[in-house]
Each structure stands twice: as structure tokens, then as C-alpha cells.
mmCIF file of N, CA, C and O in Angstrom:
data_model
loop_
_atom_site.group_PDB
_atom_site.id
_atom_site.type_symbol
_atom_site.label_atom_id
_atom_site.label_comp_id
_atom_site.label_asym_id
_atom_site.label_seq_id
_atom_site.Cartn_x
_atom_site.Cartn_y
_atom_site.Cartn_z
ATOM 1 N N UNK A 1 65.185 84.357 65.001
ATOM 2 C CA UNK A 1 64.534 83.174 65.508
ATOM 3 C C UNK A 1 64.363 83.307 67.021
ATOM 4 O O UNK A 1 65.379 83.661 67.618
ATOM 5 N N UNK A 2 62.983 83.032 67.938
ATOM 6 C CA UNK A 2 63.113 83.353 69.097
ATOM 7 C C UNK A 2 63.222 81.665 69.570
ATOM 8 O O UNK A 2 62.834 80.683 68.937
ATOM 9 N N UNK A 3 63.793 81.718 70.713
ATOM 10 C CA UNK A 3 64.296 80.800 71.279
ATOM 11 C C UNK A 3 63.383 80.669 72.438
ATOM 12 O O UNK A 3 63.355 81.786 72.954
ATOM 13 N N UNK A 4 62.621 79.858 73.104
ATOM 14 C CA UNK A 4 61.982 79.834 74.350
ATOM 15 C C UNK A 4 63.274 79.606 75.488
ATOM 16 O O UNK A 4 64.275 78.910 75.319
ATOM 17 N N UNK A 5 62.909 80.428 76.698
ATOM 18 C CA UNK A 5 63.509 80.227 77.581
ATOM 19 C C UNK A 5 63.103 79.825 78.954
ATOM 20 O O UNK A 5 62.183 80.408 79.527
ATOM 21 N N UNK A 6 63.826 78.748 79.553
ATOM 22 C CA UNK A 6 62.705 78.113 80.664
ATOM 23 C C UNK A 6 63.162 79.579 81.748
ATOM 24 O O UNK A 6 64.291 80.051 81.884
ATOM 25 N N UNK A 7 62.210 79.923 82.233
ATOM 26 C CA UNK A 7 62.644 80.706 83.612
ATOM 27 C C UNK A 7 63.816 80.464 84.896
ATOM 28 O O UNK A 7 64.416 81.235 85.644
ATOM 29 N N UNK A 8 63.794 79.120 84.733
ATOM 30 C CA UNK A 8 65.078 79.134 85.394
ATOM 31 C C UNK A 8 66.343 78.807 84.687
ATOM 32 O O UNK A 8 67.187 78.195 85.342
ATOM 33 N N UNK A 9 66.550 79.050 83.725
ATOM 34 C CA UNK A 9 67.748 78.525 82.583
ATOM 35 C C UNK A 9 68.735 79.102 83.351
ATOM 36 O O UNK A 9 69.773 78.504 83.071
ATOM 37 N N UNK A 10 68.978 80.058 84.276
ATOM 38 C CA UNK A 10 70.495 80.258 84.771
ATOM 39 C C UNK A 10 70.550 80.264 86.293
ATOM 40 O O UNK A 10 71.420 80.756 87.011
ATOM 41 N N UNK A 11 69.449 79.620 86.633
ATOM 42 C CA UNK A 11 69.446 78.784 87.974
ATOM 43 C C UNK A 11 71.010 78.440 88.575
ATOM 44 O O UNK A 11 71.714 78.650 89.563
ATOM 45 N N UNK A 12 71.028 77.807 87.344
ATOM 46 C CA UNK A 12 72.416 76.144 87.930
ATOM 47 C C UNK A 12 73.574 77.594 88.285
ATOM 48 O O UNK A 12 74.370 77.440 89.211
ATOM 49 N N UNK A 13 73.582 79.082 87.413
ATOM 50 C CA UNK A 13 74.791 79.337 87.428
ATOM 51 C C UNK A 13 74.425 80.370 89.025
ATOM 52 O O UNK A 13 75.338 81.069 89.465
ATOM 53 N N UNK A 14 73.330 80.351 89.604
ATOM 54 C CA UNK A 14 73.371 80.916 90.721
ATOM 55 C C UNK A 14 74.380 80.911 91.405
ATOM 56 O O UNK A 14 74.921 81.943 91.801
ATOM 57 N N UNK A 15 74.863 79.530 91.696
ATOM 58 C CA UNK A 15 75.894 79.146 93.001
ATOM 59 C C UNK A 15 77.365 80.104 92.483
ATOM 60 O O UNK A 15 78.111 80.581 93.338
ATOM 61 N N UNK A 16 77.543 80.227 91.470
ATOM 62 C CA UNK A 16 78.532 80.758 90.860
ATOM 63 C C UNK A 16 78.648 82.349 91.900
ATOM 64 O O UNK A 16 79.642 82.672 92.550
ATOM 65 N N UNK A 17 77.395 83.111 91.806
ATOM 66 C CA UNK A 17 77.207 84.624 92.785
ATOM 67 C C UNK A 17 77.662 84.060 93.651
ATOM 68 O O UNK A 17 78.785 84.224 94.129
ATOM 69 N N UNK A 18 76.428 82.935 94.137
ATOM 70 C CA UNK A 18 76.413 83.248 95.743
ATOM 71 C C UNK A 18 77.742 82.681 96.381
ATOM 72 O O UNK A 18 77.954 83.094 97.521
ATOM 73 N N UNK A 19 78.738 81.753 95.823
ATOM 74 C CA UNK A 19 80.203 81.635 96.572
ATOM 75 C C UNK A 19 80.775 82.829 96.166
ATOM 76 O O UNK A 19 81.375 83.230 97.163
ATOM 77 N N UNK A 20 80.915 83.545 95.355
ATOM 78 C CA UNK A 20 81.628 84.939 94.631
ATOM 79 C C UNK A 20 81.521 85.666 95.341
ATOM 80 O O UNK A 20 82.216 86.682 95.325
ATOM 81 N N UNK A 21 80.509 85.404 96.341
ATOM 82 C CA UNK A 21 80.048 86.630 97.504
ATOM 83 C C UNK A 21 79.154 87.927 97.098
ATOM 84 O O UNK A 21 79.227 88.959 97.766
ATOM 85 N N UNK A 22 78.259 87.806 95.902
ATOM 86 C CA UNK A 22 77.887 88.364 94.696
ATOM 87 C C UNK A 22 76.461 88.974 95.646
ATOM 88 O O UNK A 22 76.102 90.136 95.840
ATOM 89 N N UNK A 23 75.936 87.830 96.056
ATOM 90 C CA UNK A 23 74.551 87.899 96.726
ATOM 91 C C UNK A 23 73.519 86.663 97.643
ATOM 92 O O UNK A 23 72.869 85.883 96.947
ATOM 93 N N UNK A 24 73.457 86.591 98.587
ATOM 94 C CA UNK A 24 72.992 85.536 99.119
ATOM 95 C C UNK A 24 72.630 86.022 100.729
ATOM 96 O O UNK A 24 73.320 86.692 101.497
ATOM 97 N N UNK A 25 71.554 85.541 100.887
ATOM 98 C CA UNK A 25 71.379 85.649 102.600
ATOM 99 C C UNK A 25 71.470 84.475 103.151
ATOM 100 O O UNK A 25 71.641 83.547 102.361
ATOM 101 N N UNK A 26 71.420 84.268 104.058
ATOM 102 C CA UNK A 26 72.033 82.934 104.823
ATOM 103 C C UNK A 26 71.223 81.559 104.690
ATOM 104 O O UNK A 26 71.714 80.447 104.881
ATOM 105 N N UNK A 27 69.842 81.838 104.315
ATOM 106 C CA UNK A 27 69.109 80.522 103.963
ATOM 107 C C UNK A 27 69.372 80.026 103.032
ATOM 108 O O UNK A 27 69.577 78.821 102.886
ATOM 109 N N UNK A 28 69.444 81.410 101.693
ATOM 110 C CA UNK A 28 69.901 80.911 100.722
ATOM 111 C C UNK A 28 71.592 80.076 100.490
ATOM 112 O O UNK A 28 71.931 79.065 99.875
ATOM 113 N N UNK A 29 72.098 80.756 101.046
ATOM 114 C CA UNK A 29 72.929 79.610 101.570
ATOM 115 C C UNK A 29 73.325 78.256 101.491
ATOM 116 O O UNK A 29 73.967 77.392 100.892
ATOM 117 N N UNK A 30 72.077 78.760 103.069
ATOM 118 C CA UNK A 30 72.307 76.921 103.299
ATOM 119 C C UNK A 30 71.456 76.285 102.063
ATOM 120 O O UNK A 30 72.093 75.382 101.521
ATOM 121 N N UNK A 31 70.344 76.495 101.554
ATOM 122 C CA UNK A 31 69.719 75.850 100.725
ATOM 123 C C UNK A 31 70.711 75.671 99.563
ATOM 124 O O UNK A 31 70.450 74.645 98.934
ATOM 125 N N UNK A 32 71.878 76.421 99.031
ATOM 126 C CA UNK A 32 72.664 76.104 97.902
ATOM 127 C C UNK A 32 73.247 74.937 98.181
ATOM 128 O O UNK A 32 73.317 73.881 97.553
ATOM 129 N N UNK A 33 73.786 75.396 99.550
ATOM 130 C CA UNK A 33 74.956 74.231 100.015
ATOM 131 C C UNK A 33 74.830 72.941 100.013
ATOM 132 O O UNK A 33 75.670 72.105 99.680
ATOM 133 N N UNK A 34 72.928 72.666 100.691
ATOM 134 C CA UNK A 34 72.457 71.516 100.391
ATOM 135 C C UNK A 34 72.403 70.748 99.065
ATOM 136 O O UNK A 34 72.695 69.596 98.745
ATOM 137 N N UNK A 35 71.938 71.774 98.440
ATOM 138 C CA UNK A 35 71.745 71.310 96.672
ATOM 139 C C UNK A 35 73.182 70.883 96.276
ATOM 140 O O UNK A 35 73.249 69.707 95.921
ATOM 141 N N UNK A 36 73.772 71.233 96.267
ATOM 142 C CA UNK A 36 75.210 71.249 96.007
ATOM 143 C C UNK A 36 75.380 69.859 96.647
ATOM 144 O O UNK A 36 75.529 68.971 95.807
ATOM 145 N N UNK A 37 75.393 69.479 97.853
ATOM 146 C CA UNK A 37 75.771 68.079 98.386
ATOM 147 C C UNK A 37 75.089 67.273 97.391
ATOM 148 O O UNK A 37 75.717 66.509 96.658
ATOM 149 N N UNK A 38 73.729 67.422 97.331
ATOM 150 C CA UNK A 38 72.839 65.998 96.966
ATOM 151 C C UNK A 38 73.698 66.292 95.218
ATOM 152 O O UNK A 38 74.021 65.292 94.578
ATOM 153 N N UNK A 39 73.897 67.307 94.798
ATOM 154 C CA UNK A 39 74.643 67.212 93.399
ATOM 155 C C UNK A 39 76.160 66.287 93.226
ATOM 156 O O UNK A 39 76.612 65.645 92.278
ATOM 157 N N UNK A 40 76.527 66.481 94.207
ATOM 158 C CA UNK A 40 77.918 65.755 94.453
ATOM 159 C C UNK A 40 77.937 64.614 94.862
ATOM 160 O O UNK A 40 78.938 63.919 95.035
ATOM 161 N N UNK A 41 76.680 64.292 95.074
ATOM 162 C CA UNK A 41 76.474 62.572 95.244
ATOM 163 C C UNK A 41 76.190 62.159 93.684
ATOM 164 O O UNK A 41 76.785 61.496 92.834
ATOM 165 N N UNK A 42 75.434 62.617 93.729
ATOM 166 C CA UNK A 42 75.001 61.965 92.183
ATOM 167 C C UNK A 42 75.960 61.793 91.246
ATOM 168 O O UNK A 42 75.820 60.848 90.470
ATOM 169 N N UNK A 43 77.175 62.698 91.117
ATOM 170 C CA UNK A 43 78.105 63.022 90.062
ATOM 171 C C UNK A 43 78.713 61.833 90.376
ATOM 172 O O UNK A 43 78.800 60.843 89.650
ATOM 173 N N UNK A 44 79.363 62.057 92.125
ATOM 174 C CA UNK A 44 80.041 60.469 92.611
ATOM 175 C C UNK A 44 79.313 59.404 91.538
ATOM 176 O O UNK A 44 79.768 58.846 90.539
ATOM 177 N N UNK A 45 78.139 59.364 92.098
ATOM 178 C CA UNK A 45 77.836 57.965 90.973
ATOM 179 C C UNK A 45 77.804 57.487 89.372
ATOM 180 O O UNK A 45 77.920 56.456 88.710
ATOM 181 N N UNK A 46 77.586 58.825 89.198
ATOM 182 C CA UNK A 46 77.825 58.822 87.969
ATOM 183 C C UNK A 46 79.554 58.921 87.022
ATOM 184 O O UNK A 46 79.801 58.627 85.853
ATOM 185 N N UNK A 47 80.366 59.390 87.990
ATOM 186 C CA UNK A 47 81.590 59.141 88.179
ATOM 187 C C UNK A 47 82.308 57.930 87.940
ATOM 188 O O UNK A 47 83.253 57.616 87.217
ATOM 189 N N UNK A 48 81.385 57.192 88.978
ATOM 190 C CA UNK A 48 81.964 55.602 89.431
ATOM 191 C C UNK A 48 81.449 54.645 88.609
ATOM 192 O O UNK A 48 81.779 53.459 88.638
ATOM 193 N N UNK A 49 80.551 55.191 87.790
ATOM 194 C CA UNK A 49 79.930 54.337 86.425
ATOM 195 C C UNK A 49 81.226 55.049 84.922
ATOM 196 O O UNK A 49 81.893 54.371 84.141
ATOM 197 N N UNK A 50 81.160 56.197 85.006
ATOM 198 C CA UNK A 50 81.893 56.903 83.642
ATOM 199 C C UNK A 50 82.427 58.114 83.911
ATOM 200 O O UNK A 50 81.895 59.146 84.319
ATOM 201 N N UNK A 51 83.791 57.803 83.571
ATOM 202 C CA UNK A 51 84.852 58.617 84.270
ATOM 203 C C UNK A 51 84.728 60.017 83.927
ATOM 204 O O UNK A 51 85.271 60.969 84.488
ATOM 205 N N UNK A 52 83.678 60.024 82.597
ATOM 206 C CA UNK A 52 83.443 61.254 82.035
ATOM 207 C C UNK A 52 83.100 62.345 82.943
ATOM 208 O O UNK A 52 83.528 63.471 82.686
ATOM 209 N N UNK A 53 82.425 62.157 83.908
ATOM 210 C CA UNK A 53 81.525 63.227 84.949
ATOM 211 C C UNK A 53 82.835 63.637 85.789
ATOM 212 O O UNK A 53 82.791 64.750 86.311
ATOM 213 N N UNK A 54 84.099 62.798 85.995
ATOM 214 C CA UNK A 54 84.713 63.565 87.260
ATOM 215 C C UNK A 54 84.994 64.771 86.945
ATOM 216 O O UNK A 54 85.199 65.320 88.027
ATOM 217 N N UNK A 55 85.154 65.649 85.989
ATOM 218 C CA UNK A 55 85.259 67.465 85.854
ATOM 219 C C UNK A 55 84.287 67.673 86.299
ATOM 220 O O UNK A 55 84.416 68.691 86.979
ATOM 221 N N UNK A 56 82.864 67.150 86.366
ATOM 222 C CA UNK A 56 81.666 68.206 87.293
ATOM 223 C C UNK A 56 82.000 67.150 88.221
ATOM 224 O O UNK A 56 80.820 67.158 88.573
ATOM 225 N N UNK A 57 82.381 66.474 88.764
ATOM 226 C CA UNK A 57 82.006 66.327 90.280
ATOM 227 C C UNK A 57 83.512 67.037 90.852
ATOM 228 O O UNK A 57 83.363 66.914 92.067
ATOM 229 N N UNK A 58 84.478 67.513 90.708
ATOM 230 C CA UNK A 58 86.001 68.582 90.452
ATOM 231 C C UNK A 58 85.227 69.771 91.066
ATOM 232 O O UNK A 58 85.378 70.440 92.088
ATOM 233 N N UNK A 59 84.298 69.774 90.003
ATOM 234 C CA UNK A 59 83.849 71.098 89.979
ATOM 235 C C UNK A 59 83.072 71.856 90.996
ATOM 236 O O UNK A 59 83.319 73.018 91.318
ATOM 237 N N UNK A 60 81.695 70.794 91.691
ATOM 238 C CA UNK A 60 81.009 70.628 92.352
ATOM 239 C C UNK A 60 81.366 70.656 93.945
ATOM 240 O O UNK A 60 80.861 71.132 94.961
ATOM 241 N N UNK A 61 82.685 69.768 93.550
ATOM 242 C CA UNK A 61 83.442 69.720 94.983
ATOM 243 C C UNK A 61 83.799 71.061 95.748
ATOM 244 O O UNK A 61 83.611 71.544 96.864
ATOM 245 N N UNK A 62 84.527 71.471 94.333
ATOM 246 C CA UNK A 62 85.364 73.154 94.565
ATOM 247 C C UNK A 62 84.323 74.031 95.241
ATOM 248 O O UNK A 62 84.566 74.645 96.279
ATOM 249 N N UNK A 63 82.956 74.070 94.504
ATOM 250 C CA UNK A 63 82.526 75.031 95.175
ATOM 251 C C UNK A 63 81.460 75.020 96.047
ATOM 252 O O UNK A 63 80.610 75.903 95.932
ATOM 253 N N UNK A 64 81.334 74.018 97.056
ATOM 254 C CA UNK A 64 81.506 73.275 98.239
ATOM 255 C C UNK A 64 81.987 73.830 98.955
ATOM 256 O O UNK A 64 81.371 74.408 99.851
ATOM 257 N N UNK A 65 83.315 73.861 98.820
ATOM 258 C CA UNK A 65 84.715 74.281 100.074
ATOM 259 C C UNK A 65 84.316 75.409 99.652
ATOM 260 O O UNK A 65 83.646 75.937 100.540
ATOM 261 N N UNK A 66 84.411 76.245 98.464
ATOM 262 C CA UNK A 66 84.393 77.704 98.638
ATOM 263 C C UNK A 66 83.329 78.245 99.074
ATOM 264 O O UNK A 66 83.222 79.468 99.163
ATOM 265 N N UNK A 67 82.179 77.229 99.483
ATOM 266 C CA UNK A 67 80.664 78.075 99.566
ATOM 267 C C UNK A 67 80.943 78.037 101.262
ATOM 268 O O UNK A 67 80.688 78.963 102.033
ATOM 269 N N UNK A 68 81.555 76.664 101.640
ATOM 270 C CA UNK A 68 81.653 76.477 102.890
ATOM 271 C C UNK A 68 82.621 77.705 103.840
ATOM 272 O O UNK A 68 82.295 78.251 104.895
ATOM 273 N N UNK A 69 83.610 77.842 103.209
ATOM 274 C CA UNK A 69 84.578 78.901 103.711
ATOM 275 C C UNK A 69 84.255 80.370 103.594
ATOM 276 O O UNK A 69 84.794 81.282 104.220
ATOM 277 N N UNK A 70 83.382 80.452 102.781
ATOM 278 C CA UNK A 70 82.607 81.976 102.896
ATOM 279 C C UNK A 70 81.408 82.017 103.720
ATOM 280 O O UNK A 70 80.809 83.092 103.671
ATOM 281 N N UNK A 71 80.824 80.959 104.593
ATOM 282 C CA UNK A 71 79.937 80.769 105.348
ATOM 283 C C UNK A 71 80.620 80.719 106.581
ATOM 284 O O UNK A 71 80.169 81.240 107.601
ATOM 285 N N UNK A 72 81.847 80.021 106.518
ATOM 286 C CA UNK A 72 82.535 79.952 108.408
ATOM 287 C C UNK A 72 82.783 81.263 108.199
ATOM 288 O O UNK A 72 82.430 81.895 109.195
ATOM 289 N N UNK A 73 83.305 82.073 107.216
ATOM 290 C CA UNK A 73 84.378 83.117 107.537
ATOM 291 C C UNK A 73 83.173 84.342 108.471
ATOM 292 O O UNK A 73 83.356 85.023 109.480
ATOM 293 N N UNK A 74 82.473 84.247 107.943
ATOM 294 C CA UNK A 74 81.390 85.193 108.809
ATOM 295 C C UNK A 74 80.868 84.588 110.241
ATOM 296 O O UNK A 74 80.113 83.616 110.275
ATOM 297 N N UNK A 75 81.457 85.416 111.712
ATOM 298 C CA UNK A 75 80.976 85.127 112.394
ATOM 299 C C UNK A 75 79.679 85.222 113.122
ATOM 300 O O UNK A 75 79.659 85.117 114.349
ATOM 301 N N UNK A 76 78.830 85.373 112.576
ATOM 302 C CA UNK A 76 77.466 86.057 112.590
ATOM 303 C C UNK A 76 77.257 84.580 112.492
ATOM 304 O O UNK A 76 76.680 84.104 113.469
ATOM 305 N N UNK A 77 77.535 83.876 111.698
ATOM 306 C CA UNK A 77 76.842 82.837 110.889
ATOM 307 C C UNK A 77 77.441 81.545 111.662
ATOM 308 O O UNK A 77 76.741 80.540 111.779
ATOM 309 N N UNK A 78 78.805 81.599 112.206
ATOM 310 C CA UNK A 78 78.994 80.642 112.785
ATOM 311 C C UNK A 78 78.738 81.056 114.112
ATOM 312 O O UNK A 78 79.762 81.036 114.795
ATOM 313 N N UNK A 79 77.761 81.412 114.688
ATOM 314 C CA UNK A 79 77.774 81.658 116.086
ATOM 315 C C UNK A 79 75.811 80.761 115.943
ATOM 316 O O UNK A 79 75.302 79.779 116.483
ATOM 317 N N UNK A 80 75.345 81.736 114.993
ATOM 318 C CA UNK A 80 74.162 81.012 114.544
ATOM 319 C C UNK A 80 74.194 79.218 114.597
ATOM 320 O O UNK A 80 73.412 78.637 115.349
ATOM 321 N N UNK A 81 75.150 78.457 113.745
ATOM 322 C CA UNK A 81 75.025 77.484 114.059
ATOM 323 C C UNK A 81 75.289 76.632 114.963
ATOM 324 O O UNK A 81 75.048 75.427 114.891
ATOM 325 N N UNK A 82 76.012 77.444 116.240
ATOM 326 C CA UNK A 82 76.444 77.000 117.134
ATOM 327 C C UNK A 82 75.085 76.544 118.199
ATOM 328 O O UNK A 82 74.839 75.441 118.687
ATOM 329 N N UNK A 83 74.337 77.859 118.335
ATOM 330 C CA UNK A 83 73.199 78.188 118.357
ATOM 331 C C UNK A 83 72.300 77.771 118.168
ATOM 332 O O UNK A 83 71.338 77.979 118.907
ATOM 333 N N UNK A 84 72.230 76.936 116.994
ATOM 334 C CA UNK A 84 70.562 76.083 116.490
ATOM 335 C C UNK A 84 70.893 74.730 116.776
ATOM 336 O O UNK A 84 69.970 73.918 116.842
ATOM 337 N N UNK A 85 72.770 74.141 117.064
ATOM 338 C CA UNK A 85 72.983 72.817 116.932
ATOM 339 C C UNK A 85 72.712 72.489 118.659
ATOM 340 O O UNK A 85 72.499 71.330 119.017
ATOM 341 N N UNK A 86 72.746 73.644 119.672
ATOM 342 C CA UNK A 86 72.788 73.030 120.717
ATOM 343 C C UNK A 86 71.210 73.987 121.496
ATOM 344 O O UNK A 86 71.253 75.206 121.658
ATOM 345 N N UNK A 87 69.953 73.140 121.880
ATOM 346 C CA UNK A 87 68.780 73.486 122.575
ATOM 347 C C UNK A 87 69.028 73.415 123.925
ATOM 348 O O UNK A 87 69.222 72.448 124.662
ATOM 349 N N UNK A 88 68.973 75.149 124.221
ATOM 350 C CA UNK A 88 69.035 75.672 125.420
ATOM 351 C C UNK A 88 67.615 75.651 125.720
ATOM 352 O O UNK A 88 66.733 76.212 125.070
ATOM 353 N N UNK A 89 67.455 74.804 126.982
ATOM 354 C CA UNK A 89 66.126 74.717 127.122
ATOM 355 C C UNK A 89 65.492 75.868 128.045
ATOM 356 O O UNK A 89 64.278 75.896 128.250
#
């Protein structure tokens, strides 16, 4: 039986590499990291309606901190944002 598959069906498990340290360049990154926030809002709410969701928002959280701590740990990257947060005119 063939099964259709959407092209991004293992999207969601991207973030899984890119904190693993698997593969990611720095936009991609930040673009996870973002996704990841606006995901961890939503769960919050959905949380605060049905207690069912707090394992993905657990989950969501975790790899947050771990996406975050593999982003400070490189100083390349924190010198960069030091860099874009303050305009040397």
C-alpha cells in the first residue's frame, strides 16, 4: 500500500539534528530557535486549558535550553550577537 508523504513530514524532527549538533548554520539556528519559542507559547496555552500538552511543552522547553547552550557555547556566534545588538555607527 503506498502511503503519500507530505514533503515536509520530518520537518518537526529537524530541531532534534540541529540541537544534537548534527547540522545547522547559524540562521538556521536562529530561525529554529524562533519557531521553537512561538511553539512554546502555544503549548503554554494549550497547557493552561489541558494538562494533557505539558509533556510537549517539557519537551519544547528542553530543547530551547539545549538549542540555546549550543549557540552561546560557540564564540563565533556570541561575538556576532554582540555585534548586530549594538550599531556602531
Amino acid at each position: 500500500m503506498n502511503v503519500p508523504v507530505k514533503s515536509d513530514y520530518f520537518k518537526g524532527e529537524q530541531h532534534l539534528l540541529l540541537a544534537s549538533g548534527f547540522y545547522g548554520s547559524n540562521s538556521e539556528l536562529d530561525t529554529l530557535l524562533k519557531r521553537l519559542q512561538k511553539a512554546l507559547v502555544t503549548t503554554a496555552i494549550l497547557a493552561d486549558a489541558d494538562p494533557v500538552y505539558l509533556p510537549i511543552f517539557e519537551r519544547i522547553e528542553s530543547e530551547i535550553i539545549q538549542l540555546e547552550s549550543r549557540i552561546n557555547a560557540n564564540p563565533m556566534e556570541r561575538a556576532r550577537k554582540i555585534a548586530h545588538a549594538t550599531a556602531i555607527v
